[in-house]
Every structure is written in structure tokens, then in C-alpha cells.
Amino acid sequence: MDVVNQLRRQFVDYYTSLHREGFVDDQFTQLQKLQDENSPDFVVEVASLFFEDCEKLINNMARALEQQQRVDFKQVDASVHQLKGSSSSIGAMRVKNVCIAFRSFCEAQNREGCLRCLQQVTHEYSLLKNKLQTLFRLEQQILAVGGSIPVVE
Amino acid sequence: MECNCFEPQWPADELLMKYQYISDFFIALAYFSIPLELIYFVKKSALFPYRWVLVQFGAFIVLCGATHLINLWTFTMHSRGVEVVMTTAKVLTAVVSCATALMLVHIIPDLLSVKIRELFLKNKAAELDREMGLIRTQEETGRHVRMLTHEIRSTLDRHTILKTTLVELGRTLSLQECALWMPTCTGLELQLSYTLRQQNPVGYTVPIHLPVINKVFSSSHAVKISPNCPVARLRPAGKYIPGEVVAVRVPLLHLSNFQINDWPERYALMVLMLPSDSARQWHIHELELVEVVADQVAVALSHAAILEESMRARDLLMEQNVALDLARREAETAIRARNDFLAVMNHEMRTPMHAIIALSSLLQETELTPEQRLMVETILKSSNLLTTLINDVLDLSRLEDGSLQLDLETFNLYALFREVLNLIKPIASVKKLHVSLNLAPDLPEYAVGDEKRLMQTILNIVGNAVKFSKEGSISITAFVAKSESLRDSQAPEFFPVPSDNHFYLRVQVKDSGSGISPQDIPKLFTKFAQTQSTATRNSGGSGLGLAICKRFVNLMEGHIWIESEGLGKGSTAIFIVKLGIADRLNKSKLPFMSKVSTNHGLTAFPGLKVLVMDENGVSRMVTKGLLVHLGCDVTMVSSSDECLRVVSQEHKVVLMDVCVPGIDGYDIAIRIREKFTKRRERPLLVALTGNTDKVAKENCMRVGMDGVILKPVSLDKMRSILSDLLEHRLLFEAI
């Protein structure tokens, strides 16, 4: 019992810290709510899908921005838009904010700005991935010892 | 044997005998030739009616002739036969001549009457001739008049009319001189204005009250005047006998005289002179012509006057029009400039104000020395005041534009008054004023109206009461106005009509402050007007508050006024506004979220078939998760073509993401609507968008979407949206 409670407390703290630091927002909480006995791995599935999507999009953007002459800003913008949509669906707040700034650079066709934003996005994304993976590991641990995942409002 | 017959006395008077013999012969000859002549000439003429008489006459003459012829034989010894013939002839002659004589008794009166008739007819013919002559002259006169009239009326220019008149008259009547005398402005003299022969009439004037002129003016006919009178003395005196002169009056109609039936008093005088040294006289028809022409001239002149008048009016109107247009354009420019200015002011001024107020408030929270705190408080107070001023000015301009609309909603009336009281109590207690609130028991708890603006109005009035009272108390009373109390003597045109859906709220705020003098009361509600007393000057304020309140109250179909008994006697501000009666349904809508949230966890929509279209994998999955959690049967598609392929009657709702560029969500909506012609079969189309643009929402409505939802969507939100949608089949979230 102690282990479970400890783990649960750890989970709650970590979850709250993610919120506080702005890695995730309310949307993520909503996703947690959707997880029930019918779809027990809902959040993990969505997160994996998000990571795949992210990597693909970031690669696209990197390739598009690497072109020395005539960067296809439209393509970059499309990718950023996708990324923004995905990140807001999952509740990845920081990533989403970077995407917003990224879009304005795309509209201004500012290559330097875009490259900077791309860097930022990649950075945020890897941070988030780490954090979420830690969170999921904690979840698994709780389940393994027979506890239930606490619902954090 | 010697016969006893008479022996003619032959030897005696043989000469006489011879003469008798010859005469008888000639008589006989004549007697025989006359009937021959008669016959000849009668035969020649066809018309002789008395043939029988002629025959008789002829017979008579012939027999007479025969008698005389036979007489020739009786001068000498003649036989008995000759005697017999002579006797027969004589007898016959006697018979015929008696018959003729008898006949003549009948015939001669007839013949005589023929003569009389002939004379009569001759007279008649002479008369007709005369009449013909008269008619011809009249007709000619008429022709002249028509021609003259035509000439005169063919122009609407005054001078041309008059000139033409004189010229034509001169020509028609072969006048020597024709002149027109017009009255001067003073009306006391006649001035020579136009003449026929003289090109430039010297400004002759004659006084108007000469007897000859009066005579002409008092008669509507042409009057013969003496050539020596001043109006007729137009040519230098010379050795000639001046021709006859006629003068006629020409009425000058003034525009204003058209309503009056009798003639005006202004006349002009037309003087016509026949050529001198001629024996011509004025004939009646010529005089008539002159009179007719004078009348025509009068009419033509009046028409010309009317035309001049109307042209002048039209020019004036056009000028005014141009001026008005200019003024309107200037006004429009001014309004546009003002609106631009206000728009700029709105944003540019509010932003720094916001910064000032926010930062000052934050500064207040930190550690400050007492002097610093005082300074910061002053800054805050001043900036609040400034913000209020800006808001007031902007509100007022919006109110005046008419662009302000009330936000009607159900609110708690009691809570509103309590809030006002809470806001005002601190300030009042500082000034040691006692504030009391009395709400009538029949005042409804909830009402429908613009809560914010009603509060603003009440606050403003109560604030004024507090501001202008140095001591004493302030009482706020609110009750439902009944019809007797609805009327106010100061506003007789305010007729409130209570109805089933509305009631009139009457609020009275009485204070014991400085009061208002009666002459200032009307100015209270005008913008920026403040009373001159120093008390009000020092208390600040822009003078807009009451003006704004009045406009709000008017918008709420009410009336506001202030009563005061005079300076130092306090004042009462009263207003009545129309509020809607909140019905039960409205009230129950307020806490509706709580009702729905009890469904938490239950499958609210079992088996509801939903089609989700989203290009973004993550977002698609999340949406699916949401719907699955709510018990829906979800199909996912990632492109519009797939969507069109898959969509069927079984799907009740289609959720499509339309903020992704490249996918024309609107197009799909149109195609789906085309696919399902019957409204019953068609799934409900809902757009999911992160776009808060009004345009996007309008586009969705235009293509016939049944709903628009803003991302991000929480579980509760999705639940309520679906239930709303299925209930009303329509949902458009306020963006």
C-alpha cells in the first residue's frame, strides 16, 4: 500500500509539475478523462501517434528549410500548421506556442527566424517526449503494483 | 241708179284727207310691227310668264291695225263687202280690246308688285353687301388680332413682348406712332418706356393723376384723347395736323394678384396715333382690335412675370441645393473624421491607460513608504478617472450614432441593487452619508434587460447624489410603476403602456445635498453642461454622466428627470425604464450546465453513428476518443473524398475539421447536402475549427453547416454540444 501511495503521490506531483511548467495544458487533462476500461491505453496511443507525427513533420520542415535557394515556405507553413493542430489536440502547450511564432515567421518568409523556431520546436518536442515517457512509466509502475491511476483535476 | 250711200266729202279738205290716210297707214304698220317685235323678243327670252296676255295683246293690236288698215279703203267709195269686213274687224277689235282691258285689271297689279319686289330685293342685296363688307373687315381684324397675339405670345421675354406689340400694332393699323407708358415704382408717375419710331425714348414722365389718364384708366375700352395732352405729345410740334389719338389701359398683373378677382390698380398706358395730315379716323373695329391687343399684352406680361419668378425660384433652389450638398458633404467628412479619431482614441488611449492602471495596482501591492503610497493612490485615482472619461466619451458617441444596442439577458434585479449599495457604501461612509435601499415587495426578482447599463445608470445617479451631498442621507427606492404614477407632468409625451411581457421599474434616488436651482434643471442632461457653482467644479466629472444616463434610459424606452426644490434643499432623481418579465424557462436556463454534468460517465448517446473527418492524425484520434467515451460509434476518414465515399444515411453527425488549409471543408458540406436531398436523411454537419474568425463562422453558416465548434473541445463540451445538436438540430457557438 505504501508503495502504491508513494507511486501515486509521485505521479500526481509529476503531473502537476508538467502542468505548472507549461508542458501540458487542460487539453491533456481532458485526454486523461477519456481513458476508461474500454480504452485503457488511450493517452499512450495518442501520445505515440503525436510523437510519430512530430518527427515526420520536423523532418519535412528541416528538409524544406535546408534548401539554400528558394525555400518553399508554403510547405513549411503547412507542416507547422499540422504540428500546431496536433500539439493543441494533445495539449502540448509549449510546442503549440512555438508553432504559433513559427507560423508568423513563415508568413514573413523569414528563413533565419524559421530555422530558429525549428530548433526550438525540436528542443521542446524532445523535452516533452522525455517528460511524457517518464509519466507513462510511472503509470505502468502503478498498474504493475495493482494500484489505479489517480485522476488529477 | 244712183245709190244712197254716203258720198265722201273728197274734194273738201283734200290735204287733211291725205294726212289722215298716211297716218292711218303708219298706225297700221306700227300696229302690225309691235306684236312682231314683242313675239321676237319674247321668243328670245325664256322667262316671260304672261304669254297669254301677250297673245291677247297681240291680237288686240293686230285687229286694231287691221281696223285702221281697212279704214284706208273707206275714204273712197267702197263696196258693201269692205263695209262688212270693216264691221267684223271693228267688232272683233272691240271684243278683244274689252277682253284685254278686263285682263289688264288683273295683271297690272301683279306687274306693279313685281316692280316692288324688285326694289325690295335690290335693297336687300345692298344690305347684304354692306354686311359682307362688315364681316370681311371683322374677319380681317380677327386675323390681325390672331397674328398680333401670336407674335406677342411667342416670346416670354417682357421687353420683346412689349416691343413686338408696338411694332405689330403699328404695322397692322398703319400708325404713325405708338407708345407705352409704364408706371414708375412710386406709382405716382407714368414713364415713357417704349415707342415705335424713336429708338431711345427720353425718360419722359407725366404725373399719373391727370384727368385724361384717369379717364382712360377707368374704362376698359380704347378712348379717344386729344393729341395735345401730355401723353400724346410725342413728336415735336410742327406744321401738321396731328392724326387722331387713342389711348387704352394695359393692366399689369402682379403675381400676388392672382388670387384676387378684381383688377389690380396698376395700369400701363398705350397711346396710338394715326398718321398726321391724313383724313383717317378711328374705326370701331380698329378700336376693338386695340382693346383686344391690350388685354393680350396684359396676359403675356403676366406669363412673362410668372416665368421670371419661377426661374428665379429655381435658381435660388439650385443654389440652396448646392450649398446644402456642400454642407452635407462637409458634415459627412466631419463625422468620418470624428469616427476615425474616436477609433484611434479607443485603441491608442486605452492601451497605455490599461498599462498605467495595471502597473499602478501592482505597485500598490509592493512595499511602499507612506508618501509613495499616497502618490501611487493619486496616480491610480487619476488614471481611473481618465479611463472613465474615455469610456464615457466613447459610449456617448456610440449612443449618438445609434450603434449601441442593449444586451438583453436575464439577471437578478435584487442582486444588482445590492451590488450598487455595496459599491457606494464605502464612499458614502467616508463622507458620513447614510445610504438606504428600499425595494418594493412586488418587484420581481429576475428581469430581462441590459444589466451592465442599468447598473451604470443607477451607479451614476447614486454617485451624483453622493458627490453633491456634504451631509445627510441618501435613499434609493425601487418599485414597479403603475399607470397613474407613470405619467409625469414634465414629460406629457411619455405614455408608457404596460403589457404582459414587460413592467416598468421606477427608481428614485433622494439626497439631501446642495440641490439645483430651477433654471438649471433643463440643462442637467445636456452634454458637458455644468452648473456654475464652485462646488460642482471642484467635484470633477466630465458632465457627461447624466447625458449618458438619459440616453441609456431612452434606449430602455423610459424616462429620467430630476426634481429639486431649490438650492440647498436637496434633489431627487427619478427614472423609469422598461424591463422584460423573466419567465420560468429563462430562469431555468441559467444553471443548465449542472443538469448536464450529472451524466458524467454515462453513455449519453448510445450507438450514435458519427463520421469524423480530420487530416491531422493526432487530432482525429483525440476526437474519436472523445466520442467513443460518450458511447458513439465512430468512423474516421482523413480526406474529403473518403468522407464523401463513406458517408451514408446511417451517420447522424459528420464532424469535420475545417481549419486545415488545403482541404475545402465547405466544399464537402455542399457536396454532402447535394447527396442527401431529404433533410431527414442528411447527417448533421458540424465544423470543428480553431479559427475564431467571424468570417469562418459566416462561411460555415453560408454553406449550410448545422454547427460550428471551437477547438479545443473538452469532454463536457462535446457532450453538451451533441445533446444540443440532436435536440435542436442546430448549434452555433458564440465566437
mmCIF file with all atom_site columns, C-alpha atoms in Angstrom, chain B residues 209-318:
data_model
loop_
_atom_site.group_PDB
_atom_site.id
_atom_site.type_symbol
_atom_site.label_atom_id
_atom_site.label_alt_id
_atom_site.label_comp_id
_atom_site.label_asym_id
_atom_site.label_entity_id
_atom_site.label_seq_id
_atom_site.pdbx_PDB_ins_code
_atom_site.Cartn_x
_atom_site.Cartn_y
_atom_site.Cartn_z
_atom_site.occupancy
_atom_site.B_iso_or_equiv
_atom_site.pdbx_formal_charge
_atom_site.auth_seq_id
_atom_site.auth_comp_id
_atom_site.auth_asym_id
_atom_site.auth_atom_id
_atom_site.pdbx_PDB_model_num
ATOM 1   C CA . HIS B 1 209 ? -53.334 111.629 -61.839 1.00 0.00 ? 209 HIS B CA 1
ATOM 2   C CA . LEU B 1 210 ? -54.111 113.688 -64.900 1.00 0.00 ? 210 LEU B CA 1
ATOM 3   C CA . PRO B 1 211 ? -57.813 113.693 -65.709 1.00 0.00 ? 211 PRO B CA 1
ATOM 4   C CA . VAL B 1 212 ? -57.273 112.335 -69.205 1.00 0.00 ? 212 VAL B CA 1
ATOM 5   C CA . ILE B 1 213 ? -55.255 109.442 -67.825 1.00 0.00 ? 213 ILE B CA 1
ATOM 6   C CA . ASN B 1 214 ? -57.866 108.741 -65.185 1.00 0.00 ? 214 ASN B CA 1
ATOM 7   C CA . LYS B 1 215 ? -60.477 108.678 -67.883 1.00 0.00 ? 215 LYS B CA 1
ATOM 8   C CA . VAL B 1 216 ? -58.540 106.099 -69.836 1.00 0.00 ? 216 VAL B CA 1
ATOM 9   C CA . PHE B 1 217 ? -57.776 104.014 -66.764 1.00 0.00 ? 217 PHE B CA 1
ATOM 10  C CA . SER B 1 218 ? -61.341 103.893 -65.619 1.00 0.00 ? 218 SER B CA 1
ATOM 11  C CA . SER B 1 219 ? -62.640 102.445 -68.855 1.00 0.00 ? 219 SER B CA 1
ATOM 12  C CA . SER B 1 220 ? -61.823 99.109  -70.330 1.00 0.00 ? 220 SER B CA 1
ATOM 13  C CA . HIS B 1 221 ? -62.296 100.473 -73.844 1.00 0.00 ? 221 HIS B CA 1
ATOM 14  C CA . ALA B 1 222 ? -59.974 102.408 -76.049 1.00 0.00 ? 222 ALA B CA 1
ATOM 15  C CA . VAL B 1 223 ? -60.636 106.055 -75.535 1.00 0.00 ? 223 VAL B CA 1
ATOM 16  C CA . LYS B 1 224 ? -60.047 108.830 -77.988 1.00 0.00 ? 224 LYS B CA 1
ATOM 17  C CA . ILE B 1 225 ? -57.899 111.507 -76.489 1.00 0.00 ? 225 ILE B CA 1
ATOM 18  C CA . SER B 1 226 ? -56.743 114.845 -77.641 1.00 0.00 ? 226 SER B CA 1
ATOM 19  C CA . PRO B 1 227 ? -53.462 114.970 -79.497 1.00 0.00 ? 227 PRO B CA 1
ATOM 20  C CA . ASN B 1 228 ? -52.404 117.847 -77.320 1.00 0.00 ? 228 ASN B CA 1
ATOM 21  C CA . CYS B 1 229 ? -52.442 116.073 -73.997 1.00 0.00 ? 229 CYS B CA 1
ATOM 22  C CA . PRO B 1 230 ? -49.064 115.348 -72.486 1.00 0.00 ? 230 PRO B CA 1
ATOM 23  C CA . VAL B 1 231 ? -49.100 111.622 -73.191 1.00 0.00 ? 231 VAL B CA 1
ATOM 24  C CA . ALA B 1 232 ? -49.756 112.170 -76.830 1.00 0.00 ? 232 ALA B CA 1
ATOM 25  C CA . ARG B 1 233 ? -47.292 114.932 -77.434 1.00 0.00 ? 233 ARG B CA 1
ATOM 26  C CA . LEU B 1 234 ? -44.527 112.713 -78.631 1.00 0.00 ? 234 LEU B CA 1
ATOM 27  C CA . ARG B 1 235 ? -43.420 114.424 -81.745 1.00 0.00 ? 235 ARG B CA 1
ATOM 28  C CA . PRO B 1 236 ? -42.025 117.832 -81.941 1.00 0.00 ? 236 PRO B CA 1
ATOM 29  C CA . ALA B 1 237 ? -44.667 120.354 -82.839 1.00 0.00 ? 237 ALA B CA 1
ATOM 30  C CA . GLY B 1 238 ? -44.772 121.198 -86.455 1.00 0.00 ? 238 GLY B CA 1
ATOM 31  C CA . LYS B 1 239 ? -46.908 122.403 -89.195 1.00 0.00 ? 239 LYS B CA 1
ATOM 32  C CA . TYR B 1 240 ? -49.115 119.462 -89.499 1.00 0.00 ? 240 TYR B CA 1
ATOM 33  C CA . ILE B 1 241 ? -52.455 118.395 -88.355 1.00 0.00 ? 241 ILE B CA 1
ATOM 34  C CA . PRO B 1 242 ? -51.914 115.586 -85.937 1.00 0.00 ? 242 PRO B CA 1
ATOM 35  C CA . GLY B 1 243 ? -53.900 112.461 -86.546 1.00 0.00 ? 243 GLY B CA 1
ATOM 36  C CA . GLU B 1 244 ? -56.419 111.120 -84.094 1.00 0.00 ? 244 GLU B CA 1
ATOM 37  C CA . VAL B 1 245 ? -55.054 109.606 -80.942 1.00 0.00 ? 245 VAL B CA 1
ATOM 38  C CA . VAL B 1 246 ? -56.436 106.742 -78.976 1.00 0.00 ? 246 VAL B CA 1
ATOM 39  C CA . ALA B 1 247 ? -55.297 105.524 -75.604 1.00 0.00 ? 247 ALA B CA 1
ATOM 40  C CA . VAL B 1 248 ? -56.047 102.241 -73.890 1.00 0.00 ? 248 VAL B CA 1
ATOM 41  C CA . ARG B 1 249 ? -55.120 100.856 -70.488 1.00 0.00 ? 249 ARG B CA 1
ATOM 42  C CA . VAL B 1 250 ? -52.994 97.728  -70.122 1.00 0.00 ? 250 VAL B CA 1
ATOM 43  C CA . PRO B 1 251 ? -53.495 96.003  -66.789 1.00 0.00 ? 251 PRO B CA 1
ATOM 44  C CA . LEU B 1 252 ? -50.267 94.941  -65.149 1.00 0.00 ? 252 LEU B CA 1
ATOM 45  C CA . LEU B 1 253 ? -50.914 91.803  -63.195 1.00 0.00 ? 253 LEU B CA 1
ATOM 46  C CA . HIS B 1 254 ? -48.694 91.132  -60.235 1.00 0.00 ? 254 HIS B CA 1
ATOM 47  C CA . LEU B 1 255 ? -48.049 87.610  -59.101 1.00 0.00 ? 255 LEU B CA 1
ATOM 48  C CA . SER B 1 256 ? -49.745 88.164  -55.809 1.00 0.00 ? 256 SER B CA 1
ATOM 49  C CA . ASN B 1 257 ? -52.860 89.424  -57.546 1.00 0.00 ? 257 ASN B CA 1
ATOM 50  C CA . PHE B 1 258 ? -53.883 86.135  -58.970 1.00 0.00 ? 258 PHE B CA 1
ATOM 51  C CA . GLN B 1 259 ? -55.975 85.277  -56.023 1.00 0.00 ? 259 GLN B CA 1
ATOM 52  C CA . ILE B 1 260 ? -57.917 88.481  -56.290 1.00 0.00 ? 260 ILE B CA 1
ATOM 53  C CA . ASN B 1 261 ? -60.677 88.573  -58.820 1.00 0.00 ? 261 ASN B CA 1
ATOM 54  C CA . ASP B 1 262 ? -60.850 92.276  -59.355 1.00 0.00 ? 262 ASP B CA 1
ATOM 55  C CA . TRP B 1 263 ? -58.344 94.074  -61.437 1.00 0.00 ? 263 TRP B CA 1
ATOM 56  C CA . PRO B 1 264 ? -55.213 95.405  -59.892 1.00 0.00 ? 264 PRO B CA 1
ATOM 57  C CA . GLU B 1 265 ? -54.569 99.061  -59.641 1.00 0.00 ? 265 GLU B CA 1
ATOM 58  C CA . ARG B 1 266 ? -51.509 99.204  -61.734 1.00 0.00 ? 266 ARG B CA 1
ATOM 59  C CA . TYR B 1 267 ? -52.022 100.046 -65.323 1.00 0.00 ? 267 TYR B CA 1
ATOM 60  C CA . ALA B 1 268 ? -49.790 100.988 -68.178 1.00 0.00 ? 268 ALA B CA 1
ATOM 61  C CA . LEU B 1 269 ? -50.963 103.341 -70.880 1.00 0.00 ? 269 LEU B CA 1
ATOM 62  C CA . MET B 1 270 ? -50.733 102.556 -74.546 1.00 0.00 ? 270 MET B CA 1
ATOM 63  C CA . VAL B 1 271 ? -51.111 105.531 -76.871 1.00 0.00 ? 271 VAL B CA 1
ATOM 64  C CA . LEU B 1 272 ? -51.699 105.100 -80.590 1.00 0.00 ? 272 LEU B CA 1
ATOM 65  C CA . MET B 1 273 ? -51.549 107.840 -83.147 1.00 0.00 ? 273 MET B CA 1
ATOM 66  C CA . LEU B 1 274 ? -52.881 107.813 -86.619 1.00 0.00 ? 274 LEU B CA 1
ATOM 67  C CA . PRO B 1 275 ? -50.742 109.375 -89.292 1.00 0.00 ? 275 PRO B CA 1
ATOM 68  C CA . SER B 1 276 ? -50.955 113.139 -89.370 1.00 0.00 ? 276 SER B CA 1
ATOM 69  C CA . ASP B 1 277 ? -52.198 115.002 -92.342 1.00 0.00 ? 277 ASP B CA 1
ATOM 70  C CA . SER B 1 278 ? -54.485 112.186 -93.275 1.00 0.00 ? 278 SER B CA 1
ATOM 71  C CA . ALA B 1 279 ? -58.184 112.056 -93.097 1.00 0.00 ? 279 ALA B CA 1
ATOM 72  C CA . ARG B 1 280 ? -58.185 108.705 -91.424 1.00 0.00 ? 280 ARG B CA 1
ATOM 73  C CA . GLN B 1 281 ? -60.422 108.162 -88.490 1.00 0.00 ? 281 GLN B CA 1
ATOM 74  C CA . TRP B 1 282 ? -60.513 105.519 -85.906 1.00 0.00 ? 282 TRP B CA 1
ATOM 75  C CA . HIS B 1 283 ? -62.958 102.870 -86.889 1.00 0.00 ? 283 HIS B CA 1
ATOM 76  C CA . ILE B 1 284 ? -64.846 100.752 -84.404 1.00 0.00 ? 284 ILE B CA 1
ATOM 77  C CA . HIS B 1 285 ? -63.151 97.590  -85.468 1.00 0.00 ? 285 HIS B CA 1
ATOM 78  C CA . GLU B 1 286 ? -59.777 99.197  -85.104 1.00 0.00 ? 286 GLU B CA 1
ATOM 79  C CA . LEU B 1 287 ? -60.628 100.275 -81.593 1.00 0.00 ? 287 LEU B CA 1
ATOM 80  C CA . GLU B 1 288 ? -61.783 96.771  -80.805 1.00 0.00 ? 288 GLU B CA 1
ATOM 81  C CA . LEU B 1 289 ? -58.549 95.437  -82.161 1.00 0.00 ? 289 LEU B CA 1
ATOM 82  C CA . VAL B 1 290 ? -56.616 97.761  -79.916 1.00 0.00 ? 290 VAL B CA 1
ATOM 83  C CA . GLU B 1 291 ? -58.604 96.702  -76.848 1.00 0.00 ? 291 GLU B CA 1
ATOM 84  C CA . VAL B 1 292 ? -58.097 93.016  -77.567 1.00 0.00 ? 292 VAL B CA 1
ATOM 85  C CA . VAL B 1 293 ? -54.416 93.542  -78.099 1.00 0.00 ? 293 VAL B CA 1
ATOM 86  C CA . ALA B 1 294 ? -54.125 95.439  -74.854 1.00 0.00 ? 294 ALA B CA 1
ATOM 87  C CA . ASP B 1 295 ? -55.696 92.516  -72.999 1.00 0.00 ? 295 ASP B CA 1
ATOM 88  C CA . GLN B 1 296 ? -53.432 90.031  -74.701 1.00 0.00 ? 296 GLN B CA 1
ATOM 89  C CA . VAL B 1 297 ? -50.436 92.069  -73.806 1.00 0.00 ? 297 VAL B CA 1
ATOM 90  C CA . ALA B 1 298 ? -51.526 92.070  -70.194 1.00 0.00 ? 298 ALA B CA 1
ATOM 91  C CA . VAL B 1 299 ? -51.807 88.296  -70.204 1.00 0.00 ? 299 VAL B CA 1
ATOM 92  C CA . ALA B 1 300 ? -48.494 87.872  -71.963 1.00 0.00 ? 300 ALA B CA 1
ATOM 93  C CA . LEU B 1 301 ? -46.796 90.157  -69.493 1.00 0.00 ? 301 LEU B CA 1
ATOM 94  C CA . SER B 1 302 ? -48.202 88.239  -66.575 1.00 0.00 ? 302 SER B CA 1
ATOM 95  C CA . HIS B 1 303 ? -46.981 84.999  -68.039 1.00 0.00 ? 303 HIS B CA 1
ATOM 96  C CA . ALA B 1 304 ? -43.590 86.518  -68.516 1.00 0.00 ? 304 ALA B CA 1
ATOM 97  C CA . ALA B 1 305 ? -43.647 87.685  -64.912 1.00 0.00 ? 305 ALA B CA 1
ATOM 98  C CA . ILE B 1 306 ? -44.578 84.217  -63.690 1.00 0.00 ? 306 ILE B CA 1
ATOM 99  C CA . LEU B 1 307 ? -41.837 82.698  -65.741 1.00 0.00 ? 307 LEU B CA 1
ATOM 100 C CA . GLU B 1 308 ? -39.292 85.153  -64.413 1.00 0.00 ? 308 GLU B CA 1
ATOM 101 C CA . GLU B 1 309 ? -40.437 84.409  -60.901 1.00 0.00 ? 309 GLU B CA 1
ATOM 102 C CA . SER B 1 310 ? -40.243 80.662  -61.323 1.00 0.00 ? 310 SER B CA 1
ATOM 103 C CA . MET B 1 311 ? -36.846 80.864  -62.983 1.00 0.00 ? 311 MET B CA 1
ATOM 104 C CA . ARG B 1 312 ? -35.633 82.950  -60.122 1.00 0.00 ? 312 ARG B CA 1
ATOM 105 C CA . ALA B 1 313 ? -37.067 80.493  -57.596 1.00 0.00 ? 313 ALA B CA 1
ATOM 106 C CA . ARG B 1 314 ? -35.474 77.644  -59.441 1.00 0.00 ? 314 ARG B CA 1
ATOM 107 C CA . ASP B 1 315 ? -32.103 79.326  -59.480 1.00 0.00 ? 315 ASP B CA 1
ATOM 108 C CA . LEU B 1 316 ? -32.421 80.044  -55.807 1.00 0.00 ? 316 LEU B CA 1
ATOM 109 C CA . LEU B 1 317 ? -33.308 76.417  -55.118 1.00 0.00 ? 317 LEU B CA 1
ATOM 110 C CA . MET B 1 318 ? -30.382 75.213  -57.141 1.00 0.00 ? 318 MET B CA 1
#
